[in-house]
PDB file of C-alpha atoms in Angstrom:
ATOM      1  CA  MET A   1      -2.069 128.766-122.879  1.00 41.00           C
ATOM      2  CA  GLY A   2      -0.896 125.184-123.571  1.00 45.00           C
ATOM      3  CA  GLU A   3       2.585 124.417-122.781  1.00 52.00           C
ATOM      4  CA  THR A   4       3.350 123.579-126.367  1.00 63.00           C
ATOM      5  CA  GLU A   5       2.305 126.997-127.466  1.00 85.00           C
ATOM      6  CA  PHE A   6       5.411 129.042-126.925  1.00 93.00           C
ATOM      7  CA  SER A   7       8.982 129.512-128.503  1.00 91.00           C
ATOM      8  CA  GLY A   8      10.683 131.203-125.570  1.00 93.00           C
ATOM      9  CA  ALA A   9      10.306 132.955-122.250  1.00 96.00           C
ATOM     10  CA  LYS A  10      11.792 136.155-120.675  1.00 97.00           C
ATOM     11  CA  LEU A  11      11.967 137.085-116.926  1.00 98.00           C
ATOM     12  CA  ALA A  12      11.841 140.697-115.654  1.00 98.00           C
ATOM     13  CA  LEU A  13      13.735 139.966-112.517  1.00 98.00           C
ATOM     14  CA  PHE A  14      13.668 142.795-109.867  1.00 98.00           C
ATOM     15  CA  LEU A  15      16.303 142.902-107.125  1.00 98.00           C
ATOM     16  CA  GLY A  16      14.719 145.127-104.734  1.00 98.00           C
ATOM     17  CA  ASP A  17      13.431 148.079-106.700  1.00 98.00           C
ATOM     18  CA  SER A  18      15.852 147.634-109.481  1.00 98.00           C
ATOM     19  CA  LEU A  19      15.766 145.494-112.649  1.00 98.00           C
ATOM     20  CA  LEU A  20      18.388 143.089-113.675  1.00 98.00           C
ATOM     21  CA  VAL A  21      19.453 143.972-117.345  1.00 98.00           C
ATOM     22  CA  ILE A  22      21.875 142.226-119.614  1.00 98.00           C
ATOM     23  CA  ARG A  23      23.877 143.866-122.295  1.00 98.00           C
ATOM     24  CA  ARG A  24      23.586 141.405-125.299  1.00 97.00           C
ATOM     25  CA  ASP A  25      26.762 140.344-127.120  1.00 97.00           C
ATOM     26  CA  ASP A  26      27.716 142.694-130.065  1.00 97.00           C
ATOM     27  CA  ARG A  27      27.749 140.259-132.841  1.00 96.00           C
ATOM     28  CA  PRO A  28      26.038 140.665-136.256  1.00 95.00           C
ATOM     29  CA  ASP A  29      24.658 137.055-136.324  1.00 95.00           C
ATOM     30  CA  ILE A  30      22.270 137.462-133.293  1.00 94.00           C
ATOM     31  CA  PRO A  31      19.111 139.470-133.102  1.00 93.00           C
ATOM     32  CA  TRP A  32      19.388 142.731-131.307  1.00 95.00           C
ATOM     33  CA  PRO A  33      23.267 142.978-131.017  1.00 98.00           C
ATOM     34  CA  ASN A  34      24.561 145.013-128.251  1.00 98.00           C
ATOM     35  CA  ALA A  35      20.990 145.883-126.919  1.00 98.00           C
ATOM     36  CA  LEU A  36      19.847 145.890-123.270  1.00 98.00           C
ATOM     37  CA  ASP A  37      17.909 142.726-122.725  1.00 98.00           C
ATOM     38  CA  LEU A  38      16.256 140.515-119.995  1.00 98.00           C
ATOM     39  CA  PRO A  39      17.086 137.004-118.968  1.00 98.00           C
ATOM     40  CA  GLY A  40      15.511 134.373-120.839  1.00 96.00           C
ATOM     41  CA  GLY A  41      15.648 132.729-124.232  1.00 93.00           C
ATOM     42  CA  GLY A  42      14.285 129.902-126.467  1.00 90.00           C
ATOM     43  CA  ARG A  43      12.611 126.728-125.239  1.00 93.00           C
ATOM     44  CA  GLU A  44      14.502 123.538-125.074  1.00 92.00           C
ATOM     45  CA  GLY A  45      12.821 120.240-125.596  1.00 92.00           C
ATOM     46  CA  GLY A  46       9.401 119.961-123.984  1.00 92.00           C
ATOM     47  CA  GLU A  47      10.069 122.354-121.056  1.00 95.00           C
ATOM     48  CA  SER A  48       7.362 124.495-119.807  1.00 94.00           C
ATOM     49  CA  ALA A  49       7.388 128.304-120.036  1.00 95.00           C
ATOM     50  CA  LYS A  50       8.122 128.820-116.425  1.00 96.00           C
ATOM     51  CA  SER A  51      10.950 126.250-116.529  1.00 96.00           C
ATOM     52  CA  CYS A  52      12.469 127.839-119.628  1.00 96.00           C
ATOM     53  CA  ALA A  53      12.443 131.414-118.061  1.00 97.00           C
ATOM     54  CA  LEU A  54      13.987 130.002-114.756  1.00 98.00           C
ATOM     55  CA  ARG A  55      16.507 127.820-116.568  1.00 97.00           C
ATOM     56  CA  GLU A  56      17.738 130.633-118.702  1.00 97.00           C
ATOM     57  CA  THR A  57      17.920 133.075-115.822  1.00 98.00           C
ATOM     58  CA  ARG A  58      20.024 130.579-113.801  1.00 97.00           C
ATOM     59  CA  GLU A  59      22.394 129.932-117.113  1.00 97.00           C
ATOM     60  CA  GLU A  60      22.737 133.632-117.764  1.00 97.00           C
ATOM     61  CA  VAL A  61      22.951 135.312-114.180  1.00 98.00           C
ATOM     62  CA  GLY A  62      23.363 132.346-111.797  1.00 98.00           C
ATOM     63  CA  LEU A  63      20.305 133.031-109.872  1.00 98.00           C
ATOM     64  CA  VAL A  64      17.908 130.275-108.792  1.00 97.00           C
ATOM     65  CA  VAL A  65      14.396 131.743-108.831  1.00 98.00           C
ATOM     66  CA  ALA A  66      11.724 129.649-107.205  1.00 97.00           C
ATOM     67  CA  PRO A  67       8.658 129.009-109.570  1.00 97.00           C
ATOM     68  CA  GLU A  68       6.379 130.588-106.864  1.00 97.00           C
ATOM     69  CA  ALA A  69       8.369 133.817-107.144  1.00 97.00           C
ATOM     70  CA  LEU A  70       6.763 134.376-110.532  1.00 97.00           C
ATOM     71  CA  SER A  71       4.066 137.161-109.942  1.00 96.00           C
ATOM     72  CA  TYR A  72       3.160 138.143-113.369  1.00 97.00           C
ATOM     73  CA  CYS A  73       2.720 136.443-116.652  1.00 96.00           C
ATOM     74  CA  ARG A  74       1.648 137.697-120.101  1.00 95.00           C
ATOM     75  CA  THR A  75       2.162 136.193-123.593  1.00 94.00           C
ATOM     76  CA  TYR A  76       2.706 137.931-126.920  1.00 91.00           C
ATOM     77  CA  MET A  77       3.391 137.108-130.470  1.00 91.00           C
ATOM     78  CA  ARG A  78       6.820 137.563-132.194  1.00 88.00           C
ATOM     79  CA  PRO A  79       7.649 136.417-135.635  1.00 83.00           C
ATOM     80  CA  HIS A  80       9.178 133.274-134.465  1.00 81.00           C
ATOM     81  CA  GLY A  81       6.081 132.420-132.406  1.00 85.00           C
ATOM     82  CA  ARG A  82       4.347 133.105-128.864  1.00 92.00           C
ATOM     83  CA  VAL A  83       6.811 134.396-126.167  1.00 93.00           C
ATOM     84  CA  VAL A  84       5.903 134.326-122.390  1.00 95.00           C
ATOM     85  CA  PHE A  85       6.932 137.299-120.293  1.00 97.00           C
ATOM     86  CA  PHE A  86       7.216 136.758-116.542  1.00 98.00           C
ATOM     87  CA  VAL A  87       8.091 139.147-113.755  1.00 98.00           C
ATOM     88  CA  ALA A  88       9.665 138.090-110.303  1.00 98.00           C
ATOM     89  CA  HIS A  89      10.891 140.133-107.333  1.00 98.00           C
ATOM     90  CA  LEU A  90      13.783 139.140-105.172  1.00 98.00           C
ATOM     91  CA  PRO A  91      15.277 141.038-102.295  1.00 98.00           C
ATOM     92  CA  ALA A  92      18.001 143.509-103.229  1.00 98.00           C
ATOM     93  CA  GLU A  93      20.512 141.385-101.355  1.00 98.00           C
ATOM     94  CA  ALA A  94      20.170 138.838-104.125  1.00 98.00           C
ATOM     95  CA  GLU A  95      22.596 140.991-106.108  1.00 98.00           C
ATOM     96  CA  LYS A  96      25.615 139.349-104.223  1.00 98.00           C
ATOM     97  CA  ASP A  97      24.544 135.980-105.764  1.00 98.00           C
ATOM     98  CA  VAL A  98      24.716 137.042-109.396  1.00 98.00           C
ATOM     99  CA  VAL A  99      27.256 135.106-111.298  1.00 97.00           C
ATOM    100  CA  PHE A 100      27.331 136.271-114.886  1.00 97.00           C
ATOM    101  CA  GLY A 101      27.200 133.478-117.379  1.00 94.00           C
ATOM    102  CA  ASN A 102      28.850 133.319-120.918  1.00 92.00           C
ATOM    103  CA  GLU A 103      26.235 134.879-122.998  1.00 91.00           C
ATOM    104  CA  GLY A 104      26.271 138.717-123.179  1.00 96.00           C
ATOM    105  CA  GLN A 105      28.779 141.535-122.236  1.00 97.00           C
ATOM    106  CA  GLY A 106      27.582 142.095-118.788  1.00 97.00           C
ATOM    107  CA  TRP A 107      24.741 142.959-116.427  1.00 98.00           C
ATOM    108  CA  MET A 108      23.619 145.864-114.496  1.00 98.00           C
ATOM    109  CA  LEU A 109      20.730 147.002-112.304  1.00 98.00           C
ATOM    110  CA  MET A 110      18.591 149.982-113.468  1.00 98.00           C
ATOM    111  CA  PRO A 111      15.209 151.407-112.507  1.00 98.00           C
ATOM    112  CA  PRO A 112      12.502 149.548-114.554  1.00 98.00           C
ATOM    113  CA  GLU A 113      11.258 153.057-115.867  1.00 98.00           C
ATOM    114  CA  THR A 114      14.727 153.622-117.306  1.00 98.00           C
ATOM    115  CA  PHE A 115      14.745 150.268-119.097  1.00 98.00           C
ATOM    116  CA  ALA A 116      11.060 150.906-120.502  1.00 98.00           C
ATOM    117  CA  ASP A 117      12.203 154.220-122.085  1.00 97.00           C
ATOM    118  CA  HIS A 118      15.798 153.210-122.933  1.00 98.00           C
ATOM    119  CA  PRO A 119      16.511 153.498-126.755  1.00 98.00           C
ATOM    120  CA  GLU A 120      19.009 150.731-126.487  1.00 98.00           C
ATOM    121  CA  ALA A 121      16.565 148.093-124.876  1.00 98.00           C
ATOM    122  CA  VAL A 122      15.254 145.457-127.159  1.00 97.00           C
ATOM    123  CA  PRO A 123      11.863 147.223-128.153  1.00 96.00           C
ATOM    124  CA  HIS A 124       9.413 144.505-127.475  1.00 94.00           C
ATOM    125  CA  PHE A 125      10.669 143.919-124.019  1.00 96.00           C
ATOM    126  CA  ARG A 126      10.638 147.670-123.331  1.00 96.00           C
ATOM    127  CA  ASP A 127       6.911 147.553-124.335  1.00 96.00           C
ATOM    128  CA  GLN A 128       6.298 144.588-121.937  1.00 96.00           C
ATOM    129  CA  MET A 129       7.907 146.304-119.080  1.00 97.00           C
ATOM    130  CA  ARG A 130       5.982 149.511-119.830  1.00 97.00           C
ATOM    131  CA  ALA A 131       2.676 147.478-119.760  1.00 96.00           C
ATOM    132  CA  TYR A 132       3.709 145.865-116.502  1.00 97.00           C
ATOM    133  CA  LEU A 133       4.535 149.183-115.026  1.00 98.00           C
ATOM    134  CA  ASP A 134       1.350 150.713-116.112  1.00 96.00           C
ATOM    135  CA  GLN A 135      -0.742 147.916-114.578  1.00 94.00           C
ATOM    136  CA  ARG A 136       0.885 147.505-111.131  1.00 84.00           C
TER     137      ARG A 136
END
């Protein structure tokens, strides 16, 4: 995948065995209002997919994730273009370093299987999580 061939990136971030999940804002002017989401978002400028996912994670939950912590990467198409889905695992102790940003209503930890089956999770991220869980 070329660095110019994506519109955004998401990071399924595990803290220990739990998945860090964000509750989206409940506004009618955004996609998937009030849904359960993962850190990530749209590309800015010419940044790489890794840089996009890591920047968005830092902005949204205050965690600095090293690029070498990204252990899984898949791309898929959405109506607005190609999205890159990453996975990283940090120790459970990283929970104490979470500082929630100004997007969304809050954050929580949950088993990844719960997110993959949750009716309030953004459907395509549910699908990506299920695919990851099925192959690991």
